[in-house]
mmCIF file of C-alpha atoms in Angstrom:
data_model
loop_
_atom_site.group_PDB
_atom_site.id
_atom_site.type_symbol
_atom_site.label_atom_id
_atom_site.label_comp_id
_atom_site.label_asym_id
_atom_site.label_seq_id
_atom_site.Cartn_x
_atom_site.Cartn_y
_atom_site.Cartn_z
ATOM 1 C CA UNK D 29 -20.610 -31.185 2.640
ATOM 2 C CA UNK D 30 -17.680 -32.754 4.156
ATOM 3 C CA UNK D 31 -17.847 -30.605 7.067
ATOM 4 C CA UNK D 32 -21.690 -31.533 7.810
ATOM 5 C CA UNK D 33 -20.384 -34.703 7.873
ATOM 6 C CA UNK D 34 -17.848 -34.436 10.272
ATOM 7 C CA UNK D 35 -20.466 -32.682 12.306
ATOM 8 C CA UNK D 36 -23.032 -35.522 12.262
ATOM 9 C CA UNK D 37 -19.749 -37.609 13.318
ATOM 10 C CA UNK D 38 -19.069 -35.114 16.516
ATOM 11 C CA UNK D 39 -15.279 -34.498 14.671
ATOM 12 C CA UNK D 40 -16.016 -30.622 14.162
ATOM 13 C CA UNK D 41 -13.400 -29.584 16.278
ATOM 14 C CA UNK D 42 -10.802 -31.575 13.785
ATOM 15 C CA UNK D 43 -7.309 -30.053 13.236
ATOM 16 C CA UNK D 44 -8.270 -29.298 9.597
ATOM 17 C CA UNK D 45 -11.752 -27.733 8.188
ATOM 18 C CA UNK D 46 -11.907 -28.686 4.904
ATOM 19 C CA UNK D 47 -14.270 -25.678 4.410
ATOM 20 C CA UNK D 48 -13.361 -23.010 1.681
ATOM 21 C CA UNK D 49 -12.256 -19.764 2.766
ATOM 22 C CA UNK D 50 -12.009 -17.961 -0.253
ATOM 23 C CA UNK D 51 -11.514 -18.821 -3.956
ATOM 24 C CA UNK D 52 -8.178 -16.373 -5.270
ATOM 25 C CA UNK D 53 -8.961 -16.461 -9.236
ATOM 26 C CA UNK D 54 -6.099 -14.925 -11.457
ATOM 27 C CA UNK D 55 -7.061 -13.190 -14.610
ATOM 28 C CA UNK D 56 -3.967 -13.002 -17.607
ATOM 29 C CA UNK D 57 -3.258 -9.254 -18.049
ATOM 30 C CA UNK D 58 -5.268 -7.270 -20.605
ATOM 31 C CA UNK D 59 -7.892 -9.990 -21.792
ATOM 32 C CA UNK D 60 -11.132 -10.875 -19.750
ATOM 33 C CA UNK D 61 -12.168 -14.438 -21.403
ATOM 34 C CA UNK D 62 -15.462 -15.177 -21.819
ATOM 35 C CA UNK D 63 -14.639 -18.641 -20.331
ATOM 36 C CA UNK D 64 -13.171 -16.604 -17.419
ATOM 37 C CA UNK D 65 -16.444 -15.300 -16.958
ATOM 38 C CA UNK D 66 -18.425 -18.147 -17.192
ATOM 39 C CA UNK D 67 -16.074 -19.768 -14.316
ATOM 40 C CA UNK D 68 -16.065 -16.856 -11.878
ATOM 41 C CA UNK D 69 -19.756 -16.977 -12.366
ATOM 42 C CA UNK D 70 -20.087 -20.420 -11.050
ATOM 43 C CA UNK D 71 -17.645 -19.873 -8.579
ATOM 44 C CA UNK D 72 -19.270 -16.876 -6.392
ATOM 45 C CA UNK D 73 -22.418 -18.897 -6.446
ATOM 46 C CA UNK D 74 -20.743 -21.617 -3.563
ATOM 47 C CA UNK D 75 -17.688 -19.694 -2.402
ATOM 48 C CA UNK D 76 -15.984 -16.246 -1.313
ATOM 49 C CA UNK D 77 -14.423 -14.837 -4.972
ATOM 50 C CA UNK D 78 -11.684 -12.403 -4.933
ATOM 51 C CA UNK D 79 -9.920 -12.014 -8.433
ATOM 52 C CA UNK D 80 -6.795 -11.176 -9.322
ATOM 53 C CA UNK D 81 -4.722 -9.952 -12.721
ATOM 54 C CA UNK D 82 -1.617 -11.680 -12.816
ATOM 55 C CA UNK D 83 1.509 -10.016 -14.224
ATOM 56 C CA UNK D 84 0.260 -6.455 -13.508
ATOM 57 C CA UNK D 85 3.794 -5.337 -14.520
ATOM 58 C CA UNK D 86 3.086 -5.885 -18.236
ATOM 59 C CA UNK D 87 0.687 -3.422 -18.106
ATOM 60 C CA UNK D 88 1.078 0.699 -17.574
ATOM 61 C CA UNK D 89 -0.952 2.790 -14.935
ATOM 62 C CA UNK D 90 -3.710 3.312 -17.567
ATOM 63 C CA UNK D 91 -3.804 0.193 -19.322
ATOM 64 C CA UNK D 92 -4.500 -1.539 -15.492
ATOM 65 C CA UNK D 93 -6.844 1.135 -14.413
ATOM 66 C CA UNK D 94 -8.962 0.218 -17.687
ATOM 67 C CA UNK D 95 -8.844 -3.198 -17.230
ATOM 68 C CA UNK D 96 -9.874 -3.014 -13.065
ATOM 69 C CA UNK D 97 -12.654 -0.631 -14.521
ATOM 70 C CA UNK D 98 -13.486 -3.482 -17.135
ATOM 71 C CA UNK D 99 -13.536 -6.681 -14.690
ATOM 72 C CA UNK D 100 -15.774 -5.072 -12.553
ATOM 73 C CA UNK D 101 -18.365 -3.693 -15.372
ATOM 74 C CA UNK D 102 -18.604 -7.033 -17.225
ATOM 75 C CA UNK D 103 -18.863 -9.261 -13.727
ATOM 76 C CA UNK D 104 -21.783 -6.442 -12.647
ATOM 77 C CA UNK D 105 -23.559 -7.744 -16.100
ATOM 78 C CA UNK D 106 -22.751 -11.447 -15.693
ATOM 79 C CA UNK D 107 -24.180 -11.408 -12.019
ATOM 80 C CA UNK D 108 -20.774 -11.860 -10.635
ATOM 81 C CA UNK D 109 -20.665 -10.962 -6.940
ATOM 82 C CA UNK D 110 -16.806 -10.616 -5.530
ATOM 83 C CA UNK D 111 -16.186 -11.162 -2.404
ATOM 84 C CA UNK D 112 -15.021 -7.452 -0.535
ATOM 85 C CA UNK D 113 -13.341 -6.804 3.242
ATOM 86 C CA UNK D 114 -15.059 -4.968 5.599
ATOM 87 C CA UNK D 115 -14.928 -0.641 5.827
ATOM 88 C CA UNK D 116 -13.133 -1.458 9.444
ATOM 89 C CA UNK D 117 -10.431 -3.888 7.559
ATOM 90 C CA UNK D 118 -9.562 -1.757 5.286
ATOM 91 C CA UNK D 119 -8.841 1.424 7.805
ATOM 92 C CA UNK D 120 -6.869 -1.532 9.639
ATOM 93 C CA UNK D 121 -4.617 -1.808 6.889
ATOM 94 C CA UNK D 122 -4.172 1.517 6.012
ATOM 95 C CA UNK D 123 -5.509 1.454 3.238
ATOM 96 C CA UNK D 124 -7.573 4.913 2.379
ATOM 97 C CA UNK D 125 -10.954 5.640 0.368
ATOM 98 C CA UNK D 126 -9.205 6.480 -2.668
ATOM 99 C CA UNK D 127 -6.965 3.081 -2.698
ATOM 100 C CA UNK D 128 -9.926 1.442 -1.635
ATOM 101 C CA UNK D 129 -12.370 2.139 -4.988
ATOM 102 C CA UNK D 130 -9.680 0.169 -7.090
ATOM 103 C CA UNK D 131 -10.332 -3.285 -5.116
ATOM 104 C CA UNK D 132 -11.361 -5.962 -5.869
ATOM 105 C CA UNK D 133 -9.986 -7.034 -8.622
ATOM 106 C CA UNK D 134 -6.066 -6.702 -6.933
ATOM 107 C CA UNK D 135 -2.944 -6.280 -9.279
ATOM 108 C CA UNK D 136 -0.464 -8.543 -8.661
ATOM 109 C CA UNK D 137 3.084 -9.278 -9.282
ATOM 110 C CA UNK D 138 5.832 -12.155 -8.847
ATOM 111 C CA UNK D 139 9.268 -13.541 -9.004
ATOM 112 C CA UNK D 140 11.651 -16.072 -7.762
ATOM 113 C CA UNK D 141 14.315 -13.123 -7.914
ATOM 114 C CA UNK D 142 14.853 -10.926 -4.140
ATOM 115 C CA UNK D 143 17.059 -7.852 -3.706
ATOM 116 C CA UNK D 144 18.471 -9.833 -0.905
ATOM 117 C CA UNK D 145 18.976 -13.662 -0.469
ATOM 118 C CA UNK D 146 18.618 -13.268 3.013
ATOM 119 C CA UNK D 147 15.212 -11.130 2.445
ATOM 120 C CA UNK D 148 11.782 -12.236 0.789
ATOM 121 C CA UNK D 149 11.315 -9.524 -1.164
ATOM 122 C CA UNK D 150 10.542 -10.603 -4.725
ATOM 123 C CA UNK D 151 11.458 -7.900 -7.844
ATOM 124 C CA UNK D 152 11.312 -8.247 -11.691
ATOM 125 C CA UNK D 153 14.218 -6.603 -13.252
ATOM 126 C CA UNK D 154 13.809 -4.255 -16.831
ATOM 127 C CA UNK D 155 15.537 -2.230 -18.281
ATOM 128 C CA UNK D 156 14.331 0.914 -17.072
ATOM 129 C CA UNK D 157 13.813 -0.413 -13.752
ATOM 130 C CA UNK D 158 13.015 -3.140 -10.763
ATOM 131 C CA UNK D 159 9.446 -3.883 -10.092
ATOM 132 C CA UNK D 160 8.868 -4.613 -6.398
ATOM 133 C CA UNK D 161 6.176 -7.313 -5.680
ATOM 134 C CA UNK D 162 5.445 -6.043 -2.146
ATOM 135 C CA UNK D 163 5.770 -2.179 -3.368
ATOM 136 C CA UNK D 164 2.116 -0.799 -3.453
ATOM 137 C CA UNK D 165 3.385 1.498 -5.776
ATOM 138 C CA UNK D 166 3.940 -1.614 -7.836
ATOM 139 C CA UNK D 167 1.732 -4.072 -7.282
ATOM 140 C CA UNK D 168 -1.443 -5.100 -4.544
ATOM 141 C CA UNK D 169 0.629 -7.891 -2.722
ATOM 142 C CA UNK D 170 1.233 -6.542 0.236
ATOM 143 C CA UNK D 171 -2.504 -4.994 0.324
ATOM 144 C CA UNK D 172 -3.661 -8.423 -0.132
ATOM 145 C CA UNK D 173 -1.378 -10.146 2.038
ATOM 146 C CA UNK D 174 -2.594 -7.978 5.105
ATOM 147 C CA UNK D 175 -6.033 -8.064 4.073
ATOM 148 C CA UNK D 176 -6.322 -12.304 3.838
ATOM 149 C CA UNK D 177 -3.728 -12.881 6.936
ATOM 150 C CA UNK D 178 -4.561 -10.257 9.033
ATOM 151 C CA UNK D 179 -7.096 -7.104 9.458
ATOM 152 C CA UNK D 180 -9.637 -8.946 6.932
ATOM 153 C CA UNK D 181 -9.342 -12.537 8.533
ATOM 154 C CA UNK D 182 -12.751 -12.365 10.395
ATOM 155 C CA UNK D 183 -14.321 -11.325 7.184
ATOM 156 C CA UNK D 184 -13.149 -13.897 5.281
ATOM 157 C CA UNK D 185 -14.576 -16.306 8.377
ATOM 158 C CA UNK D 186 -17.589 -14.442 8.482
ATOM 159 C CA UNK D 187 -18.612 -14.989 5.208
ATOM 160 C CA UNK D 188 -17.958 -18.558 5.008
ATOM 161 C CA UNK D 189 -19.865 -19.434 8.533
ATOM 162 C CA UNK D 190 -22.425 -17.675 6.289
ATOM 163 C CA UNK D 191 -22.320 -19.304 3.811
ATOM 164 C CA UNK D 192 -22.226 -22.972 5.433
ATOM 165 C CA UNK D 193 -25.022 -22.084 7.698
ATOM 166 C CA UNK D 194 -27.130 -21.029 4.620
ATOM 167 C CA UNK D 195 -25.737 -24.423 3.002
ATOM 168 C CA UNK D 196 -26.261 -26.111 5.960
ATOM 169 C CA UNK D 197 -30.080 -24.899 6.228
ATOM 170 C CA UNK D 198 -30.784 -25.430 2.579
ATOM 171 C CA UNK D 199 -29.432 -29.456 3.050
ATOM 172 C CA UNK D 200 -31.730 -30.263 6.174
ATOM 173 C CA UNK D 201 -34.491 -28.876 4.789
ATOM 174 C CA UNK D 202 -34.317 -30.688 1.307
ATOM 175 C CA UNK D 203 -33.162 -34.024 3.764
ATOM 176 C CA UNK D 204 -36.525 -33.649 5.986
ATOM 177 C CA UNK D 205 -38.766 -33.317 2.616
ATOM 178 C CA UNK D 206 -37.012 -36.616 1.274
ATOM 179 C CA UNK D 207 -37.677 -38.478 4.786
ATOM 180 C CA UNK D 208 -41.402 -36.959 4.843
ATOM 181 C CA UNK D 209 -42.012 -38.161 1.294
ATOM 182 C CA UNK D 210 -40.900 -41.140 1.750
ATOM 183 C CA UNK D 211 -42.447 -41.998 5.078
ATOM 184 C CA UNK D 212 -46.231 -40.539 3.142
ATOM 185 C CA UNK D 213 -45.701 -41.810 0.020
ATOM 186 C CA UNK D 214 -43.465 -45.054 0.023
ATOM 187 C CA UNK D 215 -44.526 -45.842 -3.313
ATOM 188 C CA UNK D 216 -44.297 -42.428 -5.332
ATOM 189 C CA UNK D 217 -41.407 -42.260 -7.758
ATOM 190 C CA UNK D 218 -38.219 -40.391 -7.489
ATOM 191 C CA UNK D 219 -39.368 -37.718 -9.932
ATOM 192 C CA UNK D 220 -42.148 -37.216 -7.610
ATOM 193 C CA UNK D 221 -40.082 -37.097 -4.557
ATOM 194 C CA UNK D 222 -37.430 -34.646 -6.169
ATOM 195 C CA UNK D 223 -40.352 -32.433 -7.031
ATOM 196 C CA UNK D 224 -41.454 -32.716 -3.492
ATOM 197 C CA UNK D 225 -38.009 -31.790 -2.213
ATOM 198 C CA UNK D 226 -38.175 -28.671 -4.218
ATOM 199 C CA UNK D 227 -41.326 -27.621 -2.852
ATOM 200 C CA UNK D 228 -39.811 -27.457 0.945
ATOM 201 C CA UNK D 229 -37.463 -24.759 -0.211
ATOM 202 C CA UNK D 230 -39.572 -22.241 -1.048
#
């Protein structure tokens, strides 16, 4: 809405589009909320949705692969639609068919800790081990990363030009039914003209 506005104003080409890209929703580890649900439903309906379980190191190999297997089954029944790169992006980013039936949702991992002060490369220390965050052994970081900042950029934009335009469409046409109604019908109330609006959508 903002950005239709700067557009009426001529100030598209503004340093900063307030448009949303995409909407990065973390899910705690082992437990999909009902609430969680309800949100992410609401979400996909007006913006891009990728989701993400947070502290993927608390969990083993089958405990994550269960719960992937789980977000995806109960967003399918809750009409959930996540937002997914491109075949092309993917292939970009080396990431292969296999990898590629786990996303979305992504595992991630983080930490204020690095290997190397001098490096950005996060790790959680345990006892039987370090956990890298930008291993993809470890954790979907780095898959991410690449995805949203490079190779999968123009889907990202893709999507929400598509969005907006269908926004964008859906606006005008609701704005020309309130202009016609009340140009035909000054004196019909606003129940009527809301009900009129309604009718120019379909």
């Amino acid at each position: 809405r903002k950005y239709m506005k700067l557009e009426e104003d001529l100030m598209a080409d503004c340093e900063i589009d307030p448009r949303v890209d995409v909407c990065l929703y973390f899910i705690p580890p082992h437990r999909l909320k009902e609430i969680d649900l309800e949100f992410m439903a609401q979400l996909s309906r007006v913006v891009p949705l990728i989701p993400l379980i947070s502290k993927a190191d608390s969990m083993t190999t089958e405990e994550l692969a269960g719960f992937r297997a789980e977000i995806r089954d109960r967003a399918s029944n809750s009409d959930i639609t996540f937002f997914d790169f491109q075949p092309r992006s993917y292939a970009q980013a080396k990431i292969g068919n296999e990898s590629r039936a786990l996303y979305p949702p992504f595992a991630v991992i983080s930490s204020e800790r690095s290997i190397d002060p001098r490096i950005f490369w996060p790790i959680r220390e345990y006892g039987w081990g370090v956990c890298e965050a930008f291993n993809r052994d470890h954790s979907d970081c780095s898959v991410l990363k690449t995805l949203l900042l490079e190779h999968g950029i123009h889907d990202v934009k893709e999507k929400m030009l598509e969005r907006y335009t269908e926004y964008k469409r859906h606006t005008t046409r609701r704005g020309l039914g309130a202009c016609l109604e009340r140009l035909l019908c000054p004196g019909r109330s606003n129940t009527a003209l809301l009900s009129f609006s309604g009718s120019a959508d379909s």
